[in-house]
mmCIF file of N, CA and C in Angstrom:
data_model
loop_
_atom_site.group_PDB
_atom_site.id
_atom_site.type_symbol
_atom_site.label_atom_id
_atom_site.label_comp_id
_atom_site.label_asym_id
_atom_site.label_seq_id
_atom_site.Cartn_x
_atom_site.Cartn_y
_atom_site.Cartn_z
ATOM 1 N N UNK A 1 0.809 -1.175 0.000
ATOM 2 C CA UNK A 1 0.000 0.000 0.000
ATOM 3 C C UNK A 1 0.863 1.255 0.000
ATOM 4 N N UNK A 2 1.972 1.139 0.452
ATOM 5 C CA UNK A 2 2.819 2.443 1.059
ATOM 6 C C UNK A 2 3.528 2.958 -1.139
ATOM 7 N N UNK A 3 3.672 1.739 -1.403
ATOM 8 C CA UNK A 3 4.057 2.113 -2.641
ATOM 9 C C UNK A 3 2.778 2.563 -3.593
ATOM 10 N N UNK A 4 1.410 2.468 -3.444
ATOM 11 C CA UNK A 4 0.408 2.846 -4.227
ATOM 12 C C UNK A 4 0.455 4.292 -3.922
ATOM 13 N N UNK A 5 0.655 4.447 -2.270
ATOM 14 C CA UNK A 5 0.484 5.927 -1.614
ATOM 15 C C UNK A 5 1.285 7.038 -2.358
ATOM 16 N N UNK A 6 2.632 6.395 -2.532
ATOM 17 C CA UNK A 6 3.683 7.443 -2.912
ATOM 18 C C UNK A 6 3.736 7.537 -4.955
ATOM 19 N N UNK A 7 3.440 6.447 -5.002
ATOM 20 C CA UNK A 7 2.409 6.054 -6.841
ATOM 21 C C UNK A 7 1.709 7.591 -6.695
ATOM 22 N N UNK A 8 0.344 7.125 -6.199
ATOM 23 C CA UNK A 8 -0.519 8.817 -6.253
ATOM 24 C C UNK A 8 0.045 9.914 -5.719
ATOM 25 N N UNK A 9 1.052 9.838 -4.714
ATOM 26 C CA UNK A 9 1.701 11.751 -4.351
ATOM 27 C C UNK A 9 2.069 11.958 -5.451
ATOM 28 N N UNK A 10 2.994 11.124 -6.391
ATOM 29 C CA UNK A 10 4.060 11.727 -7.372
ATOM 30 C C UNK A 10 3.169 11.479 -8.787
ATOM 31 N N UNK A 11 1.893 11.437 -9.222
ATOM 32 C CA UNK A 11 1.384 10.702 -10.067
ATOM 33 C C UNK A 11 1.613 12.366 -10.986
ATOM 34 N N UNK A 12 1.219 13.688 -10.175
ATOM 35 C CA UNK A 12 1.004 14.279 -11.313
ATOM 36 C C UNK A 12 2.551 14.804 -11.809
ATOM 37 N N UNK A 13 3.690 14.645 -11.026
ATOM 38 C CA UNK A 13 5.172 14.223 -11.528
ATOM 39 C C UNK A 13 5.281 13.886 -12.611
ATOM 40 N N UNK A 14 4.546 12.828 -12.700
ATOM 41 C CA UNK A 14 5.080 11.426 -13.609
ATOM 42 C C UNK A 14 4.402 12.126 -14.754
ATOM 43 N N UNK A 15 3.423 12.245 -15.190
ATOM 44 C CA UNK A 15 2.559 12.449 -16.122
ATOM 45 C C UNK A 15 3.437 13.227 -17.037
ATOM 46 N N UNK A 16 4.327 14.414 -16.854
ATOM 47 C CA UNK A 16 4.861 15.109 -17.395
ATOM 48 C C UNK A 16 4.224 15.649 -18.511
ATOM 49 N N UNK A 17 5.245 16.688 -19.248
ATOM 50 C CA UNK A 17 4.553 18.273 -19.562
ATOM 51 C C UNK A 17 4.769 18.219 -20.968
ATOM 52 N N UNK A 18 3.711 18.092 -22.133
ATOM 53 C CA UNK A 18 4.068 18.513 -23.497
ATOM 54 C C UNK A 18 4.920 19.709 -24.119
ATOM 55 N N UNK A 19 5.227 20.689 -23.627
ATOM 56 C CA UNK A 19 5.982 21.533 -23.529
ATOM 57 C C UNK A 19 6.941 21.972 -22.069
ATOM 58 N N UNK A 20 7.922 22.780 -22.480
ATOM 59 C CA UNK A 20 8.415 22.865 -21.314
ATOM 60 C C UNK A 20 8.326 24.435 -21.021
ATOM 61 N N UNK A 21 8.319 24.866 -19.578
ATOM 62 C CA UNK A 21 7.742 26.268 -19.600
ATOM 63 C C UNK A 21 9.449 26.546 -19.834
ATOM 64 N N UNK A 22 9.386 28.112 -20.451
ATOM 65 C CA UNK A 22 10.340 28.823 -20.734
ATOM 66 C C UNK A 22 10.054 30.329 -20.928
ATOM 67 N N UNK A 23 11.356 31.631 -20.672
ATOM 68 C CA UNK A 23 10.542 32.619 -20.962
ATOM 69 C C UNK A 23 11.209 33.028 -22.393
ATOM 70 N N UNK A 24 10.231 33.986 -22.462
ATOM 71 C CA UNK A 24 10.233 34.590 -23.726
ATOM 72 C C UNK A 24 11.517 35.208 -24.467
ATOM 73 N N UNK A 25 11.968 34.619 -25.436
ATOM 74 C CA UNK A 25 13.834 35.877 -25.614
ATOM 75 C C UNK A 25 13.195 37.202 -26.537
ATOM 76 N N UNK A 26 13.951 37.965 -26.406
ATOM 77 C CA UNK A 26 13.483 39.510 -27.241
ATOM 78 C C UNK A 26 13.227 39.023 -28.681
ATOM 79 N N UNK A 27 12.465 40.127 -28.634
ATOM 80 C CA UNK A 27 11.919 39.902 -30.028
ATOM 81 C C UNK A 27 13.676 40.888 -30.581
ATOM 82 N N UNK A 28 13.692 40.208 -32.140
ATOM 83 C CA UNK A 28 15.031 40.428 -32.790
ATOM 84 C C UNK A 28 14.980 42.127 -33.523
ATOM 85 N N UNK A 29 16.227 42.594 -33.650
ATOM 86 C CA UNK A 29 16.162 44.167 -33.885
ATOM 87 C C UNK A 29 16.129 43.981 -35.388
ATOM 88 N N UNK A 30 15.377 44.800 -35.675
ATOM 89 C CA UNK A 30 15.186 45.281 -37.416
ATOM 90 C C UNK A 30 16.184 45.693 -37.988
ATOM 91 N N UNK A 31 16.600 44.696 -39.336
ATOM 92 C CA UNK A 31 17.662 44.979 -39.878
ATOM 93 C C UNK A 31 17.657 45.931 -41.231
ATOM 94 N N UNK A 32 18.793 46.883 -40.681
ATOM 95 C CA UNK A 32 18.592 47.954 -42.150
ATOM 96 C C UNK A 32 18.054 47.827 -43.544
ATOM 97 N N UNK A 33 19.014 46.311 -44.102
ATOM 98 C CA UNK A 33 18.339 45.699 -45.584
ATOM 99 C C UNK A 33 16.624 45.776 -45.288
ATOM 100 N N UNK A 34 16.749 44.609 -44.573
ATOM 101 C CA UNK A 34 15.132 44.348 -44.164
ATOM 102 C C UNK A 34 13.803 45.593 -44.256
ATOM 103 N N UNK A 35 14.165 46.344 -43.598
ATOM 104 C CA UNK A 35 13.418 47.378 -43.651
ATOM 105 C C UNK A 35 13.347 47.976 -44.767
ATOM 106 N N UNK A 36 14.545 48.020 -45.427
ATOM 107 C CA UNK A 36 14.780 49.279 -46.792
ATOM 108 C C UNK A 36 14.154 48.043 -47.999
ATOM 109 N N UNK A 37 14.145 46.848 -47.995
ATOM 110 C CA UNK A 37 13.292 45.671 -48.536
ATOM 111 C C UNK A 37 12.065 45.756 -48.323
ATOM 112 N N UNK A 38 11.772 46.038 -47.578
ATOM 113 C CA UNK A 38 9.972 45.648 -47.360
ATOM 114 C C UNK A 38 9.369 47.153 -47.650
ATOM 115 N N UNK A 39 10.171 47.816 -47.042
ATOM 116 C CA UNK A 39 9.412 49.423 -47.394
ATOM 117 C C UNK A 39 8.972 50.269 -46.318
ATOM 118 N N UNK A 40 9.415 49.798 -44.938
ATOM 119 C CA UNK A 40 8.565 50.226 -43.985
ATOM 120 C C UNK A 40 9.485 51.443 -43.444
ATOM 121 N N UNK A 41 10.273 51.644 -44.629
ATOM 122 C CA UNK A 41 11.579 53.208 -43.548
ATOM 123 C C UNK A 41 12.437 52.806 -42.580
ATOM 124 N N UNK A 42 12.582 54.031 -42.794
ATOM 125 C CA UNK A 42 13.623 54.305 -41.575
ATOM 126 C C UNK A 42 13.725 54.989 -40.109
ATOM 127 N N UNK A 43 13.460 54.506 -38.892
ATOM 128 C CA UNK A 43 13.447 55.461 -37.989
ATOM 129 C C UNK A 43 14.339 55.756 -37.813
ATOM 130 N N UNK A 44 14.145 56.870 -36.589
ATOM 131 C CA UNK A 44 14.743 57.836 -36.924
ATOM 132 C C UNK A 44 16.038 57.368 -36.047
ATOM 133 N N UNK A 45 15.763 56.565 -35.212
ATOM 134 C CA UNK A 45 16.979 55.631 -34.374
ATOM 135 C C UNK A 45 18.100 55.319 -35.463
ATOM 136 N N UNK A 46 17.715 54.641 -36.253
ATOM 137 C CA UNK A 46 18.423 54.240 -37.562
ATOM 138 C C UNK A 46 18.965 55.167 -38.413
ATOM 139 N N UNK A 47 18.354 56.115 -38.312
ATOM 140 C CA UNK A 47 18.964 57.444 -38.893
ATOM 141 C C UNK A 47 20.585 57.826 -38.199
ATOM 142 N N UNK A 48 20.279 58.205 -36.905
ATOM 143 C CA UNK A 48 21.529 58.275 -35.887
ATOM 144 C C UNK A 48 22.646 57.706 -36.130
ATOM 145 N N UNK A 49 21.726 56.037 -36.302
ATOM 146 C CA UNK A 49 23.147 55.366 -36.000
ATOM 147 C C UNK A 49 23.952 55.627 -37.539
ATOM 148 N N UNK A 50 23.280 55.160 -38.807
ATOM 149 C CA UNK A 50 23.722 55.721 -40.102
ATOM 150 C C UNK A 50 24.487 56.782 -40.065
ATOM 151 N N UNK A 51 23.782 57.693 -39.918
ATOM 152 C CA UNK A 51 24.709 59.223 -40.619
ATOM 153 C C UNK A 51 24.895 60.252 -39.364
ATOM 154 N N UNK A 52 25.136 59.693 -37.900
ATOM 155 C CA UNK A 52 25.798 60.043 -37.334
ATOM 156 C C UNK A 52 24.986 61.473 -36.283
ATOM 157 N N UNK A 53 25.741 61.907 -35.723
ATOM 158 C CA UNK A 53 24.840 63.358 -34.923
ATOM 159 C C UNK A 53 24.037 64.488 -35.220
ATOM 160 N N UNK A 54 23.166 64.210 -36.043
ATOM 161 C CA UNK A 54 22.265 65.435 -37.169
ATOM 162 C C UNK A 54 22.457 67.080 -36.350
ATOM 163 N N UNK A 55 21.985 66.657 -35.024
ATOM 164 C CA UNK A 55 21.564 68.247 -34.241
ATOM 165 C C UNK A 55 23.106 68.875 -33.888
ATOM 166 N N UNK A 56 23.916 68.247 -33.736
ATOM 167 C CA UNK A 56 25.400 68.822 -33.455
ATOM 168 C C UNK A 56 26.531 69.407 -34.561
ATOM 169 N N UNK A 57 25.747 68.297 -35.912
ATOM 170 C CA UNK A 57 26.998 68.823 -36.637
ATOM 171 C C UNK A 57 28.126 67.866 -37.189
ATOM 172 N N UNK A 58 28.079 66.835 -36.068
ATOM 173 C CA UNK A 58 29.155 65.837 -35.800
ATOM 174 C C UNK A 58 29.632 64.951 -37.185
ATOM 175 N N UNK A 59 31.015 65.097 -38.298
ATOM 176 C CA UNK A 59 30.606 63.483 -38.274
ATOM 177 C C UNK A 59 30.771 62.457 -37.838
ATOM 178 N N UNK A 60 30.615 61.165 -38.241
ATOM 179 C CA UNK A 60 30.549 59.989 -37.475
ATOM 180 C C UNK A 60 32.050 59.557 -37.741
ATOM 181 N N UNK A 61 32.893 59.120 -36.481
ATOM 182 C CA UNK A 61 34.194 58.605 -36.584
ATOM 183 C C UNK A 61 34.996 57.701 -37.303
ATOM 184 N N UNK A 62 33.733 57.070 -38.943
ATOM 185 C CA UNK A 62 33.861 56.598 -39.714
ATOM 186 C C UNK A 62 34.262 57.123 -40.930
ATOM 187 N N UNK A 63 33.961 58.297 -41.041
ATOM 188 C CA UNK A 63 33.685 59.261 -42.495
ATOM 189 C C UNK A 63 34.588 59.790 -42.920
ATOM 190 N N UNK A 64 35.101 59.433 -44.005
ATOM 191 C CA UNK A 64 36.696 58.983 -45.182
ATOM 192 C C UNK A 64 36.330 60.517 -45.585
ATOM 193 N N UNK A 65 38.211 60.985 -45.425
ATOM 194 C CA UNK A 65 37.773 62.121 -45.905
ATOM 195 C C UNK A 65 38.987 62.219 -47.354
ATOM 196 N N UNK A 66 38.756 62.868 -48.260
ATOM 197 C CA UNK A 66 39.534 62.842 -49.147
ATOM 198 C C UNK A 66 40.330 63.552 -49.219
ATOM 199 N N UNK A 67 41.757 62.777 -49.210
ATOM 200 C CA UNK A 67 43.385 63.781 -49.052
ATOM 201 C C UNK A 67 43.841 63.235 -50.621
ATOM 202 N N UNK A 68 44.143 64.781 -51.027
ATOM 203 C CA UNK A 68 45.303 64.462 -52.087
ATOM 204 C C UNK A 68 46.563 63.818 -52.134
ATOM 205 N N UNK A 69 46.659 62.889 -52.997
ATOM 206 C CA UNK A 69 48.004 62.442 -52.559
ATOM 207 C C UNK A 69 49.075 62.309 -54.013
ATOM 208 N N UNK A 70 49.639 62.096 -53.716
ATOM 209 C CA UNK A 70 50.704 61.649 -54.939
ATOM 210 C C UNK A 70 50.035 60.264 -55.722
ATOM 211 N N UNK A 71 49.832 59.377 -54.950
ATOM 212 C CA UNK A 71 49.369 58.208 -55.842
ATOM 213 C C UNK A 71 47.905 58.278 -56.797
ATOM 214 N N UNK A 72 47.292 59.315 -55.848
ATOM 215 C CA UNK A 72 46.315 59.330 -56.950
ATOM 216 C C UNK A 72 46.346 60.457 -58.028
ATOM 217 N N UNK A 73 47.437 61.254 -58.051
ATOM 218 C CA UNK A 73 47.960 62.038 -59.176
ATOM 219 C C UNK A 73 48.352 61.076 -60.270
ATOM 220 N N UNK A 74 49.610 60.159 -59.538
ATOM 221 C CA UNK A 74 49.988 59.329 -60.701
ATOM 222 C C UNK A 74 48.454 58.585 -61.276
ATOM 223 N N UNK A 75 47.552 57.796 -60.708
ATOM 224 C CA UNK A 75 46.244 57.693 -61.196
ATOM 225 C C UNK A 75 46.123 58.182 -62.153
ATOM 226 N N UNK A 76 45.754 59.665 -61.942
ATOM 227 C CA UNK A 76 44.815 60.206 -62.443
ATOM 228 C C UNK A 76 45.601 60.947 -64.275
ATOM 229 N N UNK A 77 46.978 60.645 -63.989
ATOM 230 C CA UNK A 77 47.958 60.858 -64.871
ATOM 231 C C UNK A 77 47.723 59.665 -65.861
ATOM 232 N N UNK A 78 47.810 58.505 -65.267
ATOM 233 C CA UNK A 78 48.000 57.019 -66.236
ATOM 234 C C UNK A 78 46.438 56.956 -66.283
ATOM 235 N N UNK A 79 45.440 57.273 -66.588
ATOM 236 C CA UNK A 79 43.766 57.284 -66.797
ATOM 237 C C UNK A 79 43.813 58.553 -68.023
ATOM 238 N N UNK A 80 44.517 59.193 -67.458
ATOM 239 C CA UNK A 80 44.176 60.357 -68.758
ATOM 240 C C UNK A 80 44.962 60.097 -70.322
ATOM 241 N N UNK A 81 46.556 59.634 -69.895
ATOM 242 C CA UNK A 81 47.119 58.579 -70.455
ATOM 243 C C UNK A 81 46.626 57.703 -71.204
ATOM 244 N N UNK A 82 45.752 56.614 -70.397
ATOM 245 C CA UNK A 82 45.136 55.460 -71.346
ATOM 246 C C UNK A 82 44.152 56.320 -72.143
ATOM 247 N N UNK A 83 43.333 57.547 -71.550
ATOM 248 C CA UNK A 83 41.993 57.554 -72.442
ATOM 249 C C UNK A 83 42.230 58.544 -73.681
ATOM 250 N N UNK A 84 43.766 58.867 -73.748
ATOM 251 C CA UNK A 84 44.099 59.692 -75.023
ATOM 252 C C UNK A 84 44.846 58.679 -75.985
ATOM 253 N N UNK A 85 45.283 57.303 -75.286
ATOM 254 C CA UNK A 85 45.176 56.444 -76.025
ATOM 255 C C UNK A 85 43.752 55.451 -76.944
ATOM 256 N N UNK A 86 43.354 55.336 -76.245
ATOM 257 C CA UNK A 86 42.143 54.829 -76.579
ATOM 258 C C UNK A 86 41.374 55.913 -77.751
ATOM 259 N N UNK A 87 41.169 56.586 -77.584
ATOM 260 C CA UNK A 87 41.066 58.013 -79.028
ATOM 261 C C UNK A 87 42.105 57.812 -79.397
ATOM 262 N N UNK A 88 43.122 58.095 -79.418
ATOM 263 C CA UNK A 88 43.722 57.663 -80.721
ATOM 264 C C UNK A 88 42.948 56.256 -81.844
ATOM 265 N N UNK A 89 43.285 55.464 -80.769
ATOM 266 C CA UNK A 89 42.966 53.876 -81.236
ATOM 267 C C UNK A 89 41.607 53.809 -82.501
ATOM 268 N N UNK A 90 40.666 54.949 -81.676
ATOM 269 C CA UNK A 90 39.836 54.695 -82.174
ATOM 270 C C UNK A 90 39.682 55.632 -83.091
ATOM 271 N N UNK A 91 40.383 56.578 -83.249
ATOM 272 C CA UNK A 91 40.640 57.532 -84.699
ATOM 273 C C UNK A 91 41.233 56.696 -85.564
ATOM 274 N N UNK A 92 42.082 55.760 -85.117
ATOM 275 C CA UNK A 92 42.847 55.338 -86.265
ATOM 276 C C UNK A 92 41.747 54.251 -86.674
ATOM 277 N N UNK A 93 40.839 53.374 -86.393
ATOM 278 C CA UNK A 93 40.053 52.915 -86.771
ATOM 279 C C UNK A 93 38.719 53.153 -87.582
ATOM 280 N N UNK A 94 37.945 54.742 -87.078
ATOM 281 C CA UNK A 94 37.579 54.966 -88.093
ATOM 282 C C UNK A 94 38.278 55.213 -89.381
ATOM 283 N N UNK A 95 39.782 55.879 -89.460
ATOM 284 C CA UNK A 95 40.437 56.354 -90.647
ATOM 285 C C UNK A 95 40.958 54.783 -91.490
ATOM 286 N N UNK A 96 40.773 53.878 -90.700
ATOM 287 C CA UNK A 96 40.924 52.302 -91.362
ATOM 288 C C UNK A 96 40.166 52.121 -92.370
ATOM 289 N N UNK A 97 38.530 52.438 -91.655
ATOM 290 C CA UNK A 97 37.244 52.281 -92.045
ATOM 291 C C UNK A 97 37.172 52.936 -93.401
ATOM 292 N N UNK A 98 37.404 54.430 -93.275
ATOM 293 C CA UNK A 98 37.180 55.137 -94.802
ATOM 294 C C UNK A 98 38.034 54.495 -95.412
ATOM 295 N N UNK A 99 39.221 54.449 -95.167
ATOM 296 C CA UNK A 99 40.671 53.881 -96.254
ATOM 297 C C UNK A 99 39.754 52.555 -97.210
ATOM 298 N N UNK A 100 39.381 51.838 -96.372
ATOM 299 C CA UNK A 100 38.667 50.290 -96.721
ATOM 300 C C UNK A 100 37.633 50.886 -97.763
ATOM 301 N N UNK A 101 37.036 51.506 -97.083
ATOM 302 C CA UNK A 101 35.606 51.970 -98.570
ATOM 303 C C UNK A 101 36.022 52.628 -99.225
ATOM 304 N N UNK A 102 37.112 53.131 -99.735
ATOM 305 C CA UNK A 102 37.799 53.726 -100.634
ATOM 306 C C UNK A 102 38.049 52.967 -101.633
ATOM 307 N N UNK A 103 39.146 51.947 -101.154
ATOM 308 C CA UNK A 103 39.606 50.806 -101.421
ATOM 309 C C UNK A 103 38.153 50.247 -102.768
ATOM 310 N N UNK A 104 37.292 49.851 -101.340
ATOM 311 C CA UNK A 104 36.336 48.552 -102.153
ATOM 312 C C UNK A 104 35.720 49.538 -103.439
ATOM 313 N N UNK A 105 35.878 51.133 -103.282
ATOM 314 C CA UNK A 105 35.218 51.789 -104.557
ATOM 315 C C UNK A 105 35.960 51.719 -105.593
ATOM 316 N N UNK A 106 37.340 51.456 -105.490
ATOM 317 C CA UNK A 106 38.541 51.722 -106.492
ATOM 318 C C UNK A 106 37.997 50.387 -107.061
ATOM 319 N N UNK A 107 38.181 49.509 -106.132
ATOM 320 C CA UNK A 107 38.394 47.968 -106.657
ATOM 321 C C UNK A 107 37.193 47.654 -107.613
ATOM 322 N N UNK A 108 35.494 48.278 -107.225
ATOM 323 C CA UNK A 108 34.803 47.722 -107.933
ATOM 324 C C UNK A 108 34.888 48.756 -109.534
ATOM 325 N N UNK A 109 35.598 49.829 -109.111
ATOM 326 C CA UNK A 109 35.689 50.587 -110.570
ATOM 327 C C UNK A 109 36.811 50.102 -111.266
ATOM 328 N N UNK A 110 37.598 49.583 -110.935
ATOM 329 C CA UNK A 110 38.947 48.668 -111.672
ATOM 330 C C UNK A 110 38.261 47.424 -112.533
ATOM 331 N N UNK A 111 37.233 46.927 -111.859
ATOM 332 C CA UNK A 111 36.843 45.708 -111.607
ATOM 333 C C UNK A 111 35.349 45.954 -113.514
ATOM 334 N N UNK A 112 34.912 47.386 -113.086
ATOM 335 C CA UNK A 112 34.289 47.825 -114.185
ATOM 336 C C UNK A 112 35.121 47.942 -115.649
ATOM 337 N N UNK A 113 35.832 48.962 -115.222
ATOM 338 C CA UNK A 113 37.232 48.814 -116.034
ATOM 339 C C UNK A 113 37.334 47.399 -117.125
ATOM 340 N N UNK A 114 38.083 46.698 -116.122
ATOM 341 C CA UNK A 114 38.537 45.558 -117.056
ATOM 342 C C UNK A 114 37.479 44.484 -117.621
ATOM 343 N N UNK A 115 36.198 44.764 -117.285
ATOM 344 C CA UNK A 115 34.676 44.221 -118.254
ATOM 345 C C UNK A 115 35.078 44.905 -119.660
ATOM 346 N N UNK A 116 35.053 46.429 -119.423
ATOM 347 C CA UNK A 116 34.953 47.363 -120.689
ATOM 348 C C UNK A 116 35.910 46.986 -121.625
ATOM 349 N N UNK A 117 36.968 46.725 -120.821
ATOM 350 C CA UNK A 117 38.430 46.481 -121.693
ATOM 351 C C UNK A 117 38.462 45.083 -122.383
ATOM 352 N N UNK A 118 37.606 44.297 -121.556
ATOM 353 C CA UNK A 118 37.572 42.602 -122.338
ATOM 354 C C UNK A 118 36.760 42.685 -123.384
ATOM 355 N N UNK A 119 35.340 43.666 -123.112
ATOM 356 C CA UNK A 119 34.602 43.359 -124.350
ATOM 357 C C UNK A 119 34.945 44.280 -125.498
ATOM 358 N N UNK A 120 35.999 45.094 -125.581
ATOM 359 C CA UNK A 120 36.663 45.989 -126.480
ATOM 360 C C UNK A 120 37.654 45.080 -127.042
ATOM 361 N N UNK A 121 38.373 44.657 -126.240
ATOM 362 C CA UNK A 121 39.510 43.656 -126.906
ATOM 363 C C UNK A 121 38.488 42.717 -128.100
ATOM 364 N N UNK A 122 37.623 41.715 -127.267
ATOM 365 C CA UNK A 122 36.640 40.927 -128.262
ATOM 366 C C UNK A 122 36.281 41.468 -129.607
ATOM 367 N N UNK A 123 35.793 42.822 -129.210
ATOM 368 C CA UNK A 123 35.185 43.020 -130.603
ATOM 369 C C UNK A 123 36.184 43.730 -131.254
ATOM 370 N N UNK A 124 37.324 43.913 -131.205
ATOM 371 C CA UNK A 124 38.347 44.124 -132.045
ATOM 372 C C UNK A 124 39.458 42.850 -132.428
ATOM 373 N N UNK A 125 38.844 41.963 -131.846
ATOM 374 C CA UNK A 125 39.772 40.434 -132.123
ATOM 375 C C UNK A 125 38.430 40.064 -133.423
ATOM 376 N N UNK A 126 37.199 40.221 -133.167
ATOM 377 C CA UNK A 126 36.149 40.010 -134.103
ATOM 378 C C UNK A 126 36.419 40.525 -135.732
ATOM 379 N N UNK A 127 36.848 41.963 -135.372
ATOM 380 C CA UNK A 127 36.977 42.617 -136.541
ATOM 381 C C UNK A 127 37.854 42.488 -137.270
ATOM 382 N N UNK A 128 39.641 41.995 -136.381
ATOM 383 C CA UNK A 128 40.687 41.697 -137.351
ATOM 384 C C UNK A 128 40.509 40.286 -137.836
ATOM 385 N N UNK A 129 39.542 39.474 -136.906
ATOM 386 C CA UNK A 129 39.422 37.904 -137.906
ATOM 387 C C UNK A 129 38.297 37.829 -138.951
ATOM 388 N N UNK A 130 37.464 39.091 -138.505
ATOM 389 C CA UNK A 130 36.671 39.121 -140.651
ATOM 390 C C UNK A 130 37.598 39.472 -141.391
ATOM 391 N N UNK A 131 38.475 40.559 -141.070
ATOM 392 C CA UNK A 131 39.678 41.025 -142.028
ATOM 393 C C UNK A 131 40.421 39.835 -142.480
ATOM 394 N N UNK A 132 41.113 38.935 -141.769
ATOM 395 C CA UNK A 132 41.774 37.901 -141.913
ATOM 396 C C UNK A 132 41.202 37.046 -142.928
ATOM 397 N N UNK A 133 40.053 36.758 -142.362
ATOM 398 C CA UNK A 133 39.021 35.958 -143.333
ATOM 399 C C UNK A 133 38.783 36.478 -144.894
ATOM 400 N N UNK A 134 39.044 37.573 -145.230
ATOM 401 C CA UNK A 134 38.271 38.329 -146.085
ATOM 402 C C UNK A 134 39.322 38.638 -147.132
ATOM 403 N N UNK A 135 40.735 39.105 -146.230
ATOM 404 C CA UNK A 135 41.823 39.621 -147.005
ATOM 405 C C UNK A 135 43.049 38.136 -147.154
ATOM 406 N N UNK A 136 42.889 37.281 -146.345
ATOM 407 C CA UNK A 136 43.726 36.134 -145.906
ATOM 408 C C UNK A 136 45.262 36.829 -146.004
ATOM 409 N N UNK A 137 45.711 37.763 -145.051
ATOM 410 C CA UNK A 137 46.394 38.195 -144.993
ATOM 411 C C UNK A 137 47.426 36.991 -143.773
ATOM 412 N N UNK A 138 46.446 36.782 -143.039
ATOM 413 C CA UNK A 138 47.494 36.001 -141.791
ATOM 414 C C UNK A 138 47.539 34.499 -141.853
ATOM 415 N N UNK A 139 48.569 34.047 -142.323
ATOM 416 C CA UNK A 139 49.040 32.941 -142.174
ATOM 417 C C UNK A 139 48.431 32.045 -140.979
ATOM 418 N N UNK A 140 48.019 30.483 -141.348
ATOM 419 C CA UNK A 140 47.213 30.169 -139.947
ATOM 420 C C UNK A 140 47.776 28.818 -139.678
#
């Protein structure tokens, strides 16, 4: 009996729990993409942290400031460099271009040319072989 007794003290023990209690963790902070994705803005918290102290003036201890230097002279030397190369390049390519259609105009008027000149030759090879025929001047 003493074991039925201590059976029912601990019975609702035993039964145990479909879940287990736990508390709640924070809900998670809104991420910049996220927000600027869905559409819902920007507060103004997010503002702060972004672009730093609006009402003071401040900037933020991140913010690249631009110093002249020697290396980006030489840069800006070898860029101007390449891009007066590159015009060139490409002057000399259109002046390729005309040269070529020049060319193909000569060639197809050469090309006219020596039609005119074949069928001139013909009909003067025509005319000295009626002569031939007619006068039998050339030995055959």
């Amino acid at each position: 009996m003493s074991c039925d007794h201590d059976a029912s003290n601990n019975l609702s023990e035993m039964h145990g729990e479909l879940f287990l209690p736990c508390n709640m963790p924070e809900p998670p902070k809104k991420n910049f993409f996220t927000n600027l994705f869905t559409g819902s803005g920007l507060s103004p918290a997010d503002r702060d942290v972004l672009f730093g102290e609006q009402q003071s003036g401040k900037s933020t201890s991140g913010t690249a400031a631009l110093l002249p230097s020697a290396r980006m002279d030489r840069l800006g030397a070898q860029t101007g460099g390449a891009t007066s190369e590159i015009a060139r390049a490409r002057n000399a390519a259109i002046e390729r271009g005309e040269k070529l259609g020049q060319l193909d105009t000569q060639t197809q008027e050469m090309m006219d040319q020596s039609k005119n000149l074949s069928k001139t030759a013909a009909l003067l090879a025509a005319k000295y072989e009626k002569q031939d025929k007619w006068w039998g001047v050339w030995p055959r």
